[in-house]
PDB file of C-alpha atoms in Angstrom:
ATOM      1  CA  UNK A  27     -24.971  21.905  25.276  1.00 52.00           C
ATOM      2  CA  UNK A  28     -27.080  25.001  24.740  1.00 73.00           C
ATOM      3  CA  UNK A  29     -26.570  28.006  26.956  1.00 81.00           C
ATOM      4  CA  UNK A  30     -29.202  30.556  27.802  1.00 88.00           C
ATOM      5  CA  UNK A  31     -28.201  34.137  28.503  1.00 89.00           C
ATOM      6  CA  UNK A  32     -30.957  36.299  29.914  1.00 90.00           C
ATOM      7  CA  UNK A  33     -30.979  40.054  30.107  1.00 90.00           C
ATOM      8  CA  UNK A  34     -33.270  43.005  30.498  1.00 91.00           C
ATOM      9  CA  UNK A  35     -33.077  46.207  28.507  1.00 91.00           C
ATOM     10  CA  UNK A  36     -30.970  47.999  31.105  1.00 93.00           C
ATOM     11  CA  UNK A  37     -27.413  49.014  30.312  1.00 94.00           C
ATOM     12  CA  UNK A  38     -25.967  46.947  33.170  1.00 95.00           C
ATOM     13  CA  UNK A  39     -27.918  43.844  32.144  1.00 94.00           C
ATOM     14  CA  UNK A  40     -26.806  44.145  28.516  1.00 94.00           C
ATOM     15  CA  UNK A  41     -23.154  44.563  29.628  1.00 95.00           C
ATOM     16  CA  UNK A  42     -23.496  41.449  31.788  1.00 95.00           C
ATOM     17  CA  UNK A  43     -25.006  39.531  28.856  1.00 94.00           C
ATOM     18  CA  UNK A  44     -22.129  40.645  26.600  1.00 95.00           C
ATOM     19  CA  UNK A  45     -19.607  39.484  29.225  1.00 95.00           C
ATOM     20  CA  UNK A  46     -21.389  36.139  29.578  1.00 94.00           C
ATOM     21  CA  UNK A  47     -21.370  35.748  25.792  1.00 94.00           C
ATOM     22  CA  UNK A  48     -17.626  36.505  25.600  1.00 95.00           C
ATOM     23  CA  UNK A  49     -16.939  33.987  28.382  1.00 94.00           C
ATOM     24  CA  UNK A  50     -19.052  31.392  26.555  1.00 93.00           C
ATOM     25  CA  UNK A  51     -17.184  32.125  23.328  1.00 93.00           C
ATOM     26  CA  UNK A  52     -13.811  31.577  25.067  1.00 93.00           C
ATOM     27  CA  UNK A  53     -15.065  28.371  26.683  1.00 93.00           C
ATOM     28  CA  UNK A  54     -16.371  27.076  23.349  1.00 91.00           C
ATOM     29  CA  UNK A  55     -13.036  27.889  21.671  1.00 88.00           C
ATOM     30  CA  UNK A  56     -11.174  26.057  24.452  1.00 90.00           C
ATOM     31  CA  UNK A  57     -13.464  23.025  24.111  1.00 93.00           C
ATOM     32  CA  UNK A  58     -13.062  22.981  20.320  1.00 89.00           C
ATOM     33  CA  UNK A  59      -9.288  22.992  20.678  1.00 86.00           C
ATOM     34  CA  UNK A  60      -9.454  20.213  23.256  1.00 89.00           C
ATOM     35  CA  UNK A  61     -11.782  18.213  20.997  1.00 92.00           C
ATOM     36  CA  UNK A  62      -9.449  18.452  17.997  1.00 88.00           C
ATOM     37  CA  UNK A  63      -6.409  17.712  20.156  1.00 85.00           C
ATOM     38  CA  UNK A  64      -8.044  14.601  21.619  1.00 90.00           C
ATOM     39  CA  UNK A  65      -9.040  13.322  18.173  1.00 90.00           C
ATOM     40  CA  UNK A  66      -5.503  13.921  16.941  1.00 85.00           C
ATOM     41  CA  UNK A  67      -4.087  12.040  19.939  1.00 86.00           C
ATOM     42  CA  UNK A  68      -6.458   9.157  19.220  1.00 90.00           C
ATOM     43  CA  UNK A  69      -5.152   8.879  15.647  1.00 88.00           C
ATOM     44  CA  UNK A  70      -1.542   9.287  16.706  1.00 84.00           C
ATOM     45  CA  UNK A  71      -1.858   6.507  19.282  1.00 88.00           C
ATOM     46  CA  UNK A  72      -3.042   4.082  16.593  1.00 90.00           C
ATOM     47  CA  UNK A  73      -0.196   5.119  14.279  1.00 86.00           C
ATOM     48  CA  UNK A  74       2.391   4.710  17.042  1.00 84.00           C
ATOM     49  CA  UNK A  75       1.060   1.270  17.967  1.00 89.00           C
ATOM     50  CA  UNK A  76       1.064   0.209  14.316  1.00 88.00           C
ATOM     51  CA  UNK A  77       4.546   1.604  13.696  1.00 84.00           C
ATOM     52  CA  UNK A  78       5.937  -0.270  16.721  1.00 84.00           C
ATOM     53  CA  UNK A  79       4.827  -3.526  15.104  1.00 86.00           C
ATOM     54  CA  UNK A  80       6.731  -2.838  11.859  1.00 84.00           C
ATOM     55  CA  UNK A  81      10.304  -4.095  11.418  1.00 79.00           C
ATOM     56  CA  UNK A  82      12.851  -1.252  11.660  1.00 74.00           C
ATOM     57  CA  UNK A  83      13.970  -1.522   8.027  1.00 69.00           C
ATOM     58  CA  UNK A  84      10.408  -0.809   6.844  1.00 72.00           C
ATOM     59  CA  UNK A  85       9.607   2.200   9.082  1.00 69.00           C
ATOM     60  CA  UNK A  86       9.257   5.865   8.278  1.00 61.00           C
ATOM     61  CA  UNK A  87       9.083   8.780  10.688  1.00 65.00           C
ATOM     62  CA  UNK A  88       5.853  10.370  11.851  1.00 64.00           C
ATOM     63  CA  UNK A  89       4.665  13.488  13.664  1.00 64.00           C
ATOM     64  CA  UNK A  90       1.534  15.508  14.361  1.00 62.00           C
ATOM     65  CA  UNK A  91       0.799  19.082  13.452  1.00 67.00           C
ATOM     66  CA  UNK A  92      -1.978  21.337  14.689  1.00 67.00           C
ATOM     67  CA  UNK A  93      -3.001  24.020  12.208  1.00 71.00           C
ATOM     68  CA  UNK A  94      -3.780  27.560  13.409  1.00 74.00           C
ATOM     69  CA  UNK A  95      -5.242  30.509  11.508  1.00 76.00           C
ATOM     70  CA  UNK A  96      -3.807  34.051  11.534  1.00 81.00           C
ATOM     71  CA  UNK A  97      -5.710  34.875  14.752  1.00 79.00           C
ATOM     72  CA  UNK A  98      -4.150  31.926  16.566  1.00 74.00           C
ATOM     73  CA  UNK A  99      -7.381  29.916  16.562  1.00 73.00           C
ATOM     74  CA  UNK A 100      -7.140  26.196  15.932  1.00 70.00           C
ATOM     75  CA  UNK A 101      -8.619  25.341  12.549  1.00 70.00           C
ATOM     76  CA  UNK A 102      -7.743  21.685  12.232  1.00 69.00           C
ATOM     77  CA  UNK A 103      -5.206  18.994  12.883  1.00 70.00           C
ATOM     78  CA  UNK A 104      -3.457  16.426  10.822  1.00 72.00           C
ATOM     79  CA  UNK A 105      -1.558  13.324  11.715  1.00 69.00           C
ATOM     80  CA  UNK A 106       1.173  12.855   9.187  1.00 72.00           C
ATOM     81  CA  UNK A 107       3.289   9.854   8.439  1.00 73.00           C
ATOM     82  CA  UNK A 108       6.397  10.855   6.559  1.00 73.00           C
ATOM     83  CA  UNK A 109       9.397   8.979   5.241  1.00 71.00           C
ATOM     84  CA  UNK A 110      10.666   7.284   2.112  1.00 69.00           C
ATOM     85  CA  UNK A 111       8.804   4.023   2.804  1.00 72.00           C
ATOM     86  CA  UNK A 112       5.362   5.291   3.793  1.00 75.00           C
ATOM     87  CA  UNK A 113       3.602   4.195   0.601  1.00 75.00           C
ATOM     88  CA  UNK A 114       4.896   0.668   1.141  1.00 76.00           C
ATOM     89  CA  UNK A 115       3.814   0.735   4.792  1.00 78.00           C
ATOM     90  CA  UNK A 116       0.321   1.972   3.996  1.00 82.00           C
ATOM     91  CA  UNK A 117      -0.406   0.164   0.725  1.00 78.00           C
ATOM     92  CA  UNK A 118       2.030  -2.838   0.631  1.00 76.00           C
ATOM     93  CA  UNK A 119       4.702  -3.872  -1.847  1.00 72.00           C
ATOM     94  CA  UNK A 120       5.897  -6.937  -3.720  1.00 67.00           C
ATOM     95  CA  UNK A 121       4.389 -10.075  -5.152  1.00 60.00           C
ATOM     96  CA  UNK A 122       4.200 -12.032  -1.881  1.00 61.00           C
ATOM     97  CA  UNK A 123       2.604  -9.475   0.427  1.00 63.00           C
ATOM     98  CA  UNK A 124       1.361  -6.874  -2.010  1.00 62.00           C
ATOM     99  CA  UNK A 125      -2.288  -6.146  -2.463  1.00 65.00           C
ATOM    100  CA  UNK A 126      -4.407  -3.848  -4.578  1.00 63.00           C
ATOM    101  CA  UNK A 127      -7.357  -4.169  -2.194  1.00 70.00           C
ATOM    102  CA  UNK A 128      -7.055  -1.014  -0.101  1.00 68.00           C
ATOM    103  CA  UNK A 129     -10.345  -0.489   1.798  1.00 72.00           C
ATOM    104  CA  UNK A 130     -10.862   3.114   0.605  1.00 71.00           C
ATOM    105  CA  UNK A 131     -11.201   4.478  -2.945  1.00 70.00           C
ATOM    106  CA  UNK A 132      -8.326   6.899  -2.213  1.00 67.00           C
ATOM    107  CA  UNK A 133      -5.946   3.922  -2.273  1.00 67.00           C
ATOM    108  CA  UNK A 134      -7.019   2.573  -5.651  1.00 66.00           C
ATOM    109  CA  UNK A 135      -4.100   4.226  -7.454  1.00 68.00           C
ATOM    110  CA  UNK A 136      -1.541   2.579  -5.153  1.00 68.00           C
ATOM    111  CA  UNK A 137      -0.504  -1.017  -4.656  1.00 64.00           C
ATOM    112  CA  UNK A 138       1.745  -3.575  -6.252  1.00 67.00           C
ATOM    113  CA  UNK A 139       3.502  -2.305  -9.369  1.00 63.00           C
ATOM    114  CA  UNK A 140       2.473   1.350  -8.989  1.00 66.00           C
ATOM    115  CA  UNK A 141       5.614   2.745  -7.345  1.00 68.00           C
ATOM    116  CA  UNK A 142       7.522   4.956  -9.849  1.00 69.00           C
ATOM    117  CA  UNK A 143      10.542   3.206 -11.325  1.00 71.00           C
ATOM    118  CA  UNK A 144       9.832  -0.144  -9.702  1.00 72.00           C
ATOM    119  CA  UNK A 145      11.080  -3.178 -11.583  1.00 74.00           C
ATOM    120  CA  UNK A 146      10.724  -6.073  -9.133  1.00 72.00           C
ATOM    121  CA  UNK A 147       7.157  -5.852  -7.837  1.00 71.00           C
ATOM    122  CA  UNK A 148       5.966  -8.983  -9.608  1.00 74.00           C
ATOM    123  CA  UNK A 149       9.204 -10.947  -9.514  1.00 77.00           C
ATOM    124  CA  UNK A 150       8.758 -14.353  -7.831  1.00 78.00           C
ATOM    125  CA  UNK A 151      12.454 -14.089  -6.816  1.00 79.00           C
ATOM    126  CA  UNK A 152      12.035 -10.856  -4.870  1.00 78.00           C
ATOM    127  CA  UNK A 153      14.888  -8.352  -4.857  1.00 75.00           C
ATOM    128  CA  UNK A 154      17.984  -7.291  -2.965  1.00 80.00           C
ATOM    129  CA  UNK A 155      18.524  -3.861  -1.438  1.00 76.00           C
ATOM    130  CA  UNK A 156      20.952  -2.106   0.868  1.00 80.00           C
ATOM    131  CA  UNK A 157      19.546  -1.212   4.274  1.00 74.00           C
ATOM    132  CA  UNK A 158      20.173   2.510   4.764  1.00 72.00           C
ATOM    133  CA  UNK A 159      20.576   2.215   8.545  1.00 73.00           C
ATOM    134  CA  UNK A 160      22.865  -0.785   8.840  1.00 80.00           C
ATOM    135  CA  UNK A 161      24.458  -0.824   5.373  1.00 85.00           C
ATOM    136  CA  UNK A 162      23.631  -4.540   5.151  1.00 86.00           C
ATOM    137  CA  UNK A 163      22.381  -6.144   1.948  1.00 88.00           C
ATOM    138  CA  UNK A 164      18.965  -7.689   2.459  1.00 82.00           C
ATOM    139  CA  UNK A 165      16.526  -9.740   0.421  1.00 81.00           C
ATOM    140  CA  UNK A 166      12.827  -8.917   0.215  1.00 78.00           C
ATOM    141  CA  UNK A 167       9.622 -10.170  -1.326  1.00 75.00           C
ATOM    142  CA  UNK A 168       7.932  -6.935  -0.273  1.00 76.00           C
ATOM    143  CA  UNK A 169       5.867  -6.092   2.764  1.00 75.00           C
ATOM    144  CA  UNK A 170       2.259  -6.319   3.809  1.00 77.00           C
ATOM    145  CA  UNK A 171       0.058  -3.271   4.086  1.00 81.00           C
ATOM    146  CA  UNK A 172       0.205  -2.181   7.730  1.00 85.00           C
ATOM    147  CA  UNK A 173      -2.219   0.704   6.991  1.00 87.00           C
ATOM    148  CA  UNK A 174      -1.426   2.962   9.964  1.00 88.00           C
ATOM    149  CA  UNK A 175      -3.235   5.938   8.405  1.00 87.00           C
ATOM    150  CA  UNK A 176      -6.331   3.932   7.508  1.00 89.00           C
ATOM    151  CA  UNK A 177      -6.529   2.444  10.999  1.00 91.00           C
ATOM    152  CA  UNK A 178      -5.981   5.881  12.569  1.00 91.00           C
ATOM    153  CA  UNK A 179      -8.836   7.307  10.497  1.00 90.00           C
ATOM    154  CA  UNK A 180     -11.137   4.482  11.561  1.00 94.00           C
ATOM    155  CA  UNK A 181     -10.226   4.991  15.242  1.00 94.00           C
ATOM    156  CA  UNK A 182     -10.980   8.718  14.989  1.00 93.00           C
ATOM    157  CA  UNK A 183     -14.337   8.051  13.308  1.00 94.00           C
ATOM    158  CA  UNK A 184     -15.276   5.631  16.099  1.00 96.00           C
ATOM    159  CA  UNK A 185     -14.123   8.049  18.839  1.00 96.00           C
ATOM    160  CA  UNK A 186     -15.788  11.257  17.565  1.00 96.00           C
ATOM    161  CA  UNK A 187     -19.076  10.936  19.441  1.00 96.00           C
ATOM    162  CA  UNK A 188     -17.533   9.681  22.666  1.00 97.00           C
ATOM    163  CA  UNK A 189     -14.935  12.451  22.778  1.00 97.00           C
ATOM    164  CA  UNK A 190     -17.486  15.096  21.772  1.00 96.00           C
ATOM    165  CA  UNK A 191     -19.758  14.051  24.652  1.00 96.00           C
ATOM    166  CA  UNK A 192     -16.851  14.126  27.109  1.00 96.00           C
ATOM    167  CA  UNK A 193     -15.580  17.526  25.994  1.00 95.00           C
ATOM    168  CA  UNK A 194     -18.783  19.423  25.314  1.00 94.00           C
ATOM    169  CA  UNK A 195     -21.001  18.086  28.115  1.00 90.00           C
ATOM    170  CA  UNK A 196     -18.936  19.746  30.843  1.00 76.00           C
TER     171      UNK A 196
END
């Protein structure tokens, strides 16, 4: 990936070297933005695929956001999953499907019985709730951990080298 810029000590040669350096800087900035965008798309694809497999009454909404600094340069990206049920979707809920075995230490504080105000997590009878979309009363024993964010993170980790080679080798 290295680039060599050669110049002599003449004014014209130094100007040319400066112009080459500025062009390289722009190209590197463009490639960095493409790299981050591609990684973000990789994570988002996994989240979308996971979310499509979840029953409608358990879903939250999700979106991506690219973060820019004050100069308009990309500084990072995040894939967010938002909604009132996202903790259940990521970490599980209820006695039947619930688990406290999240694969990362960051999930150790979540799991069955940790949701604020919960009263039915360990009930063998489950619980009844009103579906916000349909208004129907439904019964639940909880839901399994679909882990869209965990799976997205793993996909990004696997894709980093491949995408970096594709973006930066050109």
